[in-house]
CSV table of C-alpha atoms in Angstrom, one decimal:
chain,number,residue,atom,x,y,z
E,23,MET,CA,0.0,0.0,0.0
E,24,LEU,CA,1.1,3.6,-0.7
E,25,THR,CA,0.1,6.8,0.9
E,26,LEU,CA,0.2,9.5,-1.7
E,27,GLN,CA,-0.7,13.2,-1.9
E,28,ILE,CA,-2.9,14.8,-4.5
E,29,ILE,CA,-0.6,17.5,-5.9
E,30,ARG,CA,-2.9,18.6,-8.7
E,31,ARG,CA,-6.6,18.5,-9.3
E,32,GLU,CA,-8.2,19.6,-12.6
E,33,LEU,CA,-11.9,19.4,-13.7
E,34,GLN,CA,-12.6,18.8,-17.4
E,35,GLY,CA,-16.4,18.7,-17.8
E,36,GLU,CA,-17.6,15.8,-15.5
E,37,VAL,CA,-14.1,14.2,-15.3
E,38,VAL,CA,-11.7,15.1,-12.5
E,39,LEU,CA,-8.0,14.6,-13.3
E,40,LEU,CA,-5.9,13.8,-10.3
E,41,THR,CA,-2.1,13.7,-10.1
E,42,LEU,CA,-0.7,11.7,-7.2
E,43,ALA,CA,2.8,11.7,-5.9
E,44,HIS,CA,4.9,10.9,-2.8
E,45,ALA,CA,5.0,13.9,-0.5
E,46,ASP,CA,8.8,13.6,-0.3
E,47,GLY,CA,9.2,13.2,-4.1
E,48,ILE,CA,10.6,9.6,-4.1
E,49,ALA,CA,10.0,7.5,-7.2
E,50,LEU,CA,6.7,5.5,-7.4
E,51,PRO,CA,6.5,1.8,-8.3
E,52,ALA,CA,6.7,1.2,-12.0
E,53,PHE,CA,3.6,0.3,-14.1
E,54,SER,CA,2.9,-0.7,-17.6
E,55,ALA,CA,0.2,0.7,-19.9
E,56,GLY,CA,-3.3,-0.7,-19.0
E,57,ALA,CA,-2.6,-0.9,-15.3
E,58,HIS,CA,-4.9,0.4,-12.5
E,59,ILE,CA,-4.6,1.2,-8.9
E,60,ASP,CA,-7.2,0.8,-6.1
E,61,LEU,CA,-8.1,3.9,-4.3
E,62,HIS,CA,-9.0,3.4,-0.6
E,63,LEU,CA,-11.7,6.0,0.0
E,64,THR,CA,-14.1,6.3,3.0
E,65,GLY,CA,-14.5,3.3,5.3
E,66,ASP,CA,-14.5,0.1,3.3
E,67,LEU,CA,-15.0,1.8,0.0
E,68,ILE,CA,-12.3,0.7,-2.5
E,69,ARG,CA,-12.4,1.4,-6.2
E,70,PRO,CA,-10.1,0.6,-9.1
E,71,TYR,CA,-9.2,3.3,-11.6
E,72,SER,CA,-6.9,3.1,-14.7
E,73,LEU,CA,-3.6,5.0,-14.7
E,74,CYS,CA,-3.7,7.4,-17.7
E,75,GLY,CA,-0.2,9.0,-17.4
E,76,ASP,CA,3.0,8.1,-19.1
E,77,PRO,CA,4.4,4.8,-17.7
E,78,GLN,CA,7.9,6.3,-18.1
E,79,ASP,CA,7.0,9.0,-15.4
E,80,ARG,CA,8.0,7.4,-12.1
E,81,GLN,CA,7.2,10.6,-10.1
E,82,HIS,CA,3.5,10.8,-10.7
E,83,TYR,CA,0.3,8.6,-11.1
E,84,GLN,CA,-2.4,10.3,-13.1
E,85,LEU,CA,-6.1,9.3,-13.0
E,86,GLY,CA,-9.2,10.5,-14.8
E,87,ILE,CA,-12.5,9.7,-13.0
E,88,LEU,CA,-16.0,10.5,-14.4
E,89,LYS,CA,-18.6,11.8,-11.9
E,90,ASP,CA,-21.2,9.0,-12.3
E,91,GLY,CA,-24.8,9.9,-11.6
E,92,ASN,CA,-25.4,6.2,-10.7
E,93,SER,CA,-22.4,6.0,-8.5
E,94,GLN,CA,-22.5,3.7,-5.5
E,95,GLY,CA,-20.2,6.2,-3.7
E,96,GLY,CA,-16.8,5.7,-5.5
E,97,SER,CA,-16.8,8.5,-8.0
E,98,LEU,CA,-18.6,10.9,-5.7
E,99,ALA,CA,-15.9,10.3,-3.0
E,100,VAL,CA,-13.2,10.9,-5.6
E,101,HIS,CA,-14.7,14.1,-6.8
E,102,ALA,CA,-14.8,15.4,-3.2
E,103,LEU,CA,-11.0,15.1,-2.9
E,104,ARG,CA,-8.9,18.3,-3.1
E,105,GLU,CA,-5.3,19.3,-3.7
E,106,GLY,CA,-3.2,18.5,-0.7
E,107,ASP,CA,-5.3,15.6,0.5
E,108,THR,CA,-3.6,12.3,1.1
E,109,ILE,CA,-5.0,9.0,0.0
E,110,THR,CA,-4.1,5.3,0.4
E,111,VAL,CA,-3.7,3.4,-2.9
E,112,SER,CA,-2.6,0.0,-3.9
E,113,GLU,CA,0.5,-0.6,-6.0
E,114,PRO,CA,-0.4,-0.9,-9.8
E,115,ARG,CA,-1.9,-4.1,-11.1
E,116,ASN,CA,-2.3,-4.8,-14.8
E,117,LEU,CA,-5.2,-6.9,-16.2
E,118,PHE,CA,-5.2,-5.1,-19.6
E,119,THR,CA,-1.6,-5.4,-21.0
E,120,LEU,CA,-0.4,-4.7,-24.5
E,121,ASP,CA,0.7,-7.7,-26.5
E,122,GLU,CA,4.3,-7.1,-27.6
E,123,SER,CA,3.9,-9.5,-30.6
E,124,ALA,CA,1.4,-7.2,-32.3
E,125,GLY,CA,2.3,-5.8,-35.6
E,126,HIS,CA,-0.1,-2.9,-35.1
E,127,SER,CA,-2.2,-1.8,-32.1
E,128,LEU,CA,-5.6,-0.3,-32.7
E,129,LEU,CA,-6.8,1.6,-29.6
E,130,ILE,CA,-10.5,2.5,-29.2
E,131,GLY,CA,-11.6,4.4,-26.2
E,132,GLY,CA,-15.2,5.5,-25.6
E,133,GLY,CA,-16.0,8.2,-23.0
E,134,ILE,CA,-14.0,7.7,-19.8
E,135,GLY,CA,-12.7,4.5,-21.4
E,136,ILE,CA,-10.0,6.6,-23.0
E,137,THR,CA,-8.0,6.6,-19.8
E,138,PRO,CA,-6.0,3.3,-20.3
E,139,MET,CA,-5.6,4.2,-23.9
E,140,LEU,CA,-3.6,7.3,-23.0
E,141,ALA,CA,-1.0,5.2,-21.2
E,142,MET,CA,-1.0,2.7,-24.0
E,143,ALA,CA,-0.4,5.4,-26.7
E,144,ALA,CA,2.5,6.9,-24.6
E,145,GLU,CA,4.1,3.4,-24.2
E,146,LEU,CA,3.7,2.5,-27.8
E,147,HIS,CA,5.1,5.8,-29.0
E,148,ALA,CA,8.1,5.6,-26.7
E,149,ALA,CA,8.8,2.1,-28.0
E,150,GLY,CA,8.5,3.2,-31.7
E,151,ARG,CA,5.7,0.7,-32.3
E,152,SER,CA,2.8,1.0,-34.8
E,153,PHE,CA,-0.6,2.1,-33.5
E,154,THR,CA,-3.6,4.3,-34.0
E,155,LEU,CA,-5.9,5.8,-31.4
E,156,HIS,CA,-9.6,6.4,-31.8
E,157,TYR,CA,-11.5,8.4,-29.1
E,158,CYS,CA,-15.3,8.5,-29.2
E,159,ALA,CA,-17.3,11.0,-27.1
E,160,ARG,CA,-20.7,12.7,-27.3
E,161,SER,CA,-19.3,16.1,-28.0
E,162,ARG,CA,-16.0,18.0,-28.0
E,163,ASP,CA,-17.3,20.2,-25.2
E,164,GLN,CA,-18.0,17.2,-22.9
E,165,ALA,CA,-14.9,15.2,-23.8
E,166,ALA,CA,-11.9,15.3,-21.5
E,167,PHE,CA,-8.3,15.0,-22.7
E,168,VAL,CA,-8.9,16.5,-26.1
E,169,ALA,CA,-6.3,19.3,-25.8
E,170,GLN,CA,-3.8,16.7,-24.5
E,171,LEU,CA,-4.4,14.4,-27.4
E,172,GLU,CA,-4.2,17.2,-30.0
E,173,SER,CA,-0.8,18.4,-28.6
E,174,ALA,CA,0.6,14.9,-27.9
E,175,ARG,CA,3.8,13.8,-29.7
E,176,TYR,CA,1.7,11.1,-31.4
E,177,ALA,CA,-1.1,13.5,-32.4
E,178,GLY,CA,-0.9,12.4,-36.0
E,179,ARG,CA,-2.0,8.9,-34.9
E,180,VAL,CA,-5.1,10.2,-33.1
E,181,HIS,CA,-8.6,10.3,-34.5
E,182,LEU,CA,-11.4,12.0,-32.6
E,183,HIS,CA,-15.1,11.0,-33.1
E,184,PHE,CA,-17.9,13.1,-31.7
E,185,SER,CA,-21.5,12.0,-31.9
E,186,ASP,CA,-22.7,15.5,-32.8
E,187,GLN,CA,-20.1,15.8,-35.6
E,188,GLN,CA,-18.5,12.7,-37.1
E,189,ARG,CA,-19.3,9.2,-35.6
E,190,LEU,CA,-16.9,6.4,-35.7
E,191,ASN,CA,-17.1,4.2,-38.8
E,192,LEU,CA,-16.2,1.0,-37.1
E,193,ASP,CA,-16.1,-1.2,-40.2
E,194,ALA,CA,-13.7,1.1,-41.9
E,195,VAL,CA,-11.5,1.4,-38.8
E,196,LEU,CA,-11.3,-2.4,-38.4
E,197,SER,CA,-10.7,-3.2,-42.0
E,198,ASP,CA,-8.0,-0.6,-42.8
E,199,VAL,CA,-5.2,-2.1,-40.7
E,200,PRO,CA,-1.8,-3.8,-41.2
E,201,PRO,CA,-1.3,-7.6,-40.6
E,202,ASN,CA,-1.3,-9.0,-37.1
E,203,THR,CA,-3.3,-6.0,-35.7
E,204,HIS,CA,-4.4,-6.3,-32.1
E,205,VAL,CA,-7.5,-4.3,-31.0
E,206,TYR,CA,-7.9,-2.8,-27.5
E,207,VAL,CA,-11.2,-1.3,-26.5
E,208,CYS,CA,-12.6,0.2,-23.3
E,209,GLY,CA,-15.8,2.2,-22.8
E,210,PRO,CA,-19.6,1.7,-22.7
E,211,THR,CA,-20.9,-1.9,-23.2
E,212,ARG,CA,-22.5,-0.9,-26.4
E,213,LEU,CA,-19.2,0.2,-27.9
E,214,MET,CA,-17.3,-2.9,-26.7
E,215,ASP,CA,-20.0,-5.2,-28.0
E,216,ALA,CA,-19.9,-3.4,-31.4
E,217,VAL,CA,-16.1,-3.7,-31.6
E,218,ASN,CA,-16.2,-7.4,-30.7
E,219,ASP,CA,-18.9,-8.1,-33.2
E,220,GLY,CA,-17.1,-6.1,-35.9
E,221,ALA,CA,-13.8,-7.9,-35.2
E,222,LYS,CA,-15.5,-11.2,-35.7
E,223,ARG,CA,-17.0,-10.1,-39.0
E,224,HIS,CA,-13.6,-9.0,-40.2
E,225,GLY,CA,-11.9,-12.2,-39.2
E,226,TYR,CA,-9.8,-11.1,-36.2
E,227,ALA,CA,-8.6,-14.0,-34.0
E,228,ALA,CA,-10.2,-14.0,-30.6
E,229,GLU,CA,-6.8,-13.6,-28.9
E,230,ASN,CA,-6.2,-10.4,-30.9
E,231,VAL,CA,-9.1,-8.6,-29.3
E,232,HIS,CA,-8.7,-7.2,-25.8
E,233,GLN,CA,-11.2,-5.2,-23.7
E,234,GLU,CA,-11.6,-3.8,-20.2
E,235,CYS,CA,-14.9,-3.1,-18.6
E,236,PHE,CA,-15.4,-0.1,-16.2
E,237,SER,CA,-18.9,-1.2,-15.3
E,238,ALA,CA,-21.2,-4.1,-15.9
E,239,GLU,CA,-24.7,-5.1,-15.1
E,240,VAL,CA,-24.6,-8.3,-13.1
E,241,GLN,CA,-27.4,-10.5,-11.7
E,242,THR,CA,-26.2,-11.9,-8.4
E,243,GLY,CA,-29.4,-13.6,-7.1
E,244,GLY,CA,-30.3,-17.2,-7.4
E,245,ALA,CA,-31.0,-20.4,-5.4
E,246,ALA,CA,-29.4,-20.7,-2.0
E,247,PHE,CA,-26.2,-22.9,-1.6
E,248,ASP,CA,-23.5,-23.6,0.9
E,249,VAL,CA,-19.9,-22.3,0.7
E,250,VAL,CA,-17.0,-24.0,2.6
E,251,ALA,CA,-14.0,-21.8,3.1
E,252,ALA,CA,-11.5,-24.7,3.5
E,253,THR,CA,-8.5,-22.8,4.9
E,254,SER,CA,-10.6,-20.8,7.4
E,255,GLY,CA,-12.8,-23.7,8.4
E,256,ILE,CA,-16.0,-21.7,8.0
E,257,THR,CA,-19.2,-22.9,6.3
E,258,VAL,CA,-21.9,-20.4,5.4
E,259,GLN,CA,-25.2,-20.6,3.5
E,260,VAL,CA,-25.5,-18.0,0.7
E,261,LEU,CA,-29.1,-17.0,0.6
E,262,GLU,CA,-31.1,-16.2,-2.6
E,263,ASP,CA,-30.5,-12.4,-2.3
E,264,GLN,CA,-26.9,-12.6,-1.0
E,265,THR,CA,-23.5,-12.7,-2.6
E,266,ILE,CA,-20.8,-15.0,-1.3
E,267,VAL,CA,-18.8,-12.0,-0.1
E,268,GLU,CA,-21.8,-10.9,2.0
E,269,ALA,CA,-22.4,-14.3,3.5
E,270,LEU,CA,-18.8,-14.8,4.4
E,271,ALA,CA,-18.7,-11.3,6.0
E,272,GLN,CA,-21.6,-12.2,8.3
E,273,ALA,CA,-19.5,-15.1,9.5
E,274,GLY,CA,-16.6,-12.8,10.2
E,275,LEU,CA,-14.5,-13.6,7.1
E,276,LYS,CA,-13.7,-10.4,5.2
E,277,VAL,CA,-12.9,-10.7,1.5
E,278,ASN,CA,-11.0,-8.0,-0.4
E,279,VAL,CA,-13.4,-6.6,-2.9
E,280,SER,CA,-13.2,-3.5,-5.1
E,281,CYS,CA,-15.6,-3.2,-8.1
E,282,LYS,CA,-18.3,-5.6,-6.8
E,283,GLN,CA,-19.3,-6.2,-10.4
E,284,GLY,CA,-17.0,-9.1,-11.4
E,285,ILE,CA,-14.7,-6.8,-13.4
E,286,CYS,CA,-11.5,-6.2,-11.5
E,287,GLY,CA,-10.5,-9.6,-10.2
E,288,SER,CA,-9.6,-8.6,-6.7
E,289,CYS,CA,-11.8,-11.3,-5.1
E,290,LEU,CA,-10.7,-14.1,-7.4
E,291,THR,CA,-10.5,-17.3,-5.4
E,292,ASP,CA,-9.7,-20.9,-6.3
E,293,VAL,CA,-12.5,-23.5,-6.3
E,294,LEU,CA,-11.6,-26.9,-4.7
E,295,GLU,CA,-14.9,-28.6,-5.1
E,296,GLY,CA,-18.2,-27.8,-6.8
E,297,GLU,CA,-19.3,-26.1,-10.0
E,298,PRO,CA,-19.3,-22.3,-10.1
E,299,ASP,CA,-22.1,-20.3,-11.8
E,300,HIS,CA,-20.0,-17.6,-13.4
E,301,ARG,CA,-21.6,-14.1,-13.5
E,302,ASP,CA,-18.4,-12.1,-14.0
E,303,SER,CA,-16.8,-10.2,-16.9
E,304,TYR,CA,-13.2,-10.9,-15.7
E,305,LEU,CA,-12.5,-14.6,-16.5
E,306,THR,CA,-12.2,-15.8,-20.1
E,307,ASP,CA,-14.6,-18.4,-21.5
E,308,GLU,CA,-11.8,-20.9,-21.3
E,309,GLU,CA,-11.1,-20.1,-17.6
E,310,LYS,CA,-14.8,-20.3,-16.8
E,311,ALA,CA,-15.0,-23.7,-18.5
E,312,ASP,CA,-12.1,-24.9,-16.3
E,313,GLY,CA,-14.3,-24.2,-13.2
E,314,ASP,CA,-11.4,-23.9,-10.8
E,315,GLN,CA,-11.8,-20.2,-10.0
E,316,ILE,CA,-14.6,-17.9,-9.0
E,317,LEU,CA,-15.3,-14.2,-8.5
E,318,LEU,CA,-16.9,-14.1,-5.0
E,319,CYS,CA,-18.5,-10.7,-5.4
E,320,CYS,CA,-21.1,-11.8,-8.0
E,321,SER,CA,-20.8,-15.4,-9.0
E,322,ARG,CA,-22.7,-18.3,-7.4
E,323,SER,CA,-22.8,-22.1,-7.5
E,324,LYS,CA,-24.6,-24.5,-9.8
E,325,CYS,CA,-24.6,-27.1,-7.0
E,326,GLY,CA,-25.6,-27.1,-3.4
E,327,ARG,CA,-22.1,-27.0,-2.0
E,328,LEU,CA,-19.0,-25.1,-3.1
E,329,VAL,CA,-15.6,-25.5,-1.5
E,330,ILE,CA,-13.2,-22.6,-1.9
E,331,ASP,CA,-9.6,-22.0,-1.0
E,332,LEU,CA,-10.1,-19.2,1.5
């Protein structure tokens, strides 16, 4: 864990840009493009946010967080932070890495989903690798980072798409690419679904398409079942309207959770016995088919008893 200070706060529309650093100026742990850190906010409120700064900058972490009207507390707490405040954060973790074997990287960011793409563009440019960046937003006035992108060293690789001017022609973008192109997309579910569907139509291999969700609708309810935490020696019943995390907490066993939507992977746990009912967006289809891991914040069990390594 790191205790950092907010040395700069800037508001661009509904997005707050935070720059974090050690108060004494020492170097921060290194990170690679696509990484995120967990912000420990009020009480037990923990939220993951993508690092959008240049990975070569070891003095600062930069974040861009949208003020979400449907927030469960995370974005509202972040927007209440001020310059000079200190905050506890995790060291960077990366679940959305660039593939170094790619002949070309096609970066597509929608809305606040542009944040990991900024770090990716900086890393690819520094390495002299081929890429293009497409940023989709409702309007220029509402979009954050526009001035930064237009003045970036890689500005010639940037394409801006605003719904009230020129929308993204996804088929054209996906077809006009060099061999061995890898696609990276982050943004609203509708955009990510469209990119995935378009990539399939244009013959992209599944392993060449990468995405990161910032939010996901997840149904956590279902039939009751028992969970055995083998290491802790605790057995609980997970009720119809409970998550595994909630049931374990009532028995005194706290699980580290962050997104609570099956996105970030912080509550990933090994399954020793039983068949998980996967409800998450984190595990791949192959990992879900293996049945040996589960996201405790949202997934359930297809059988009456599930034994986990906790």
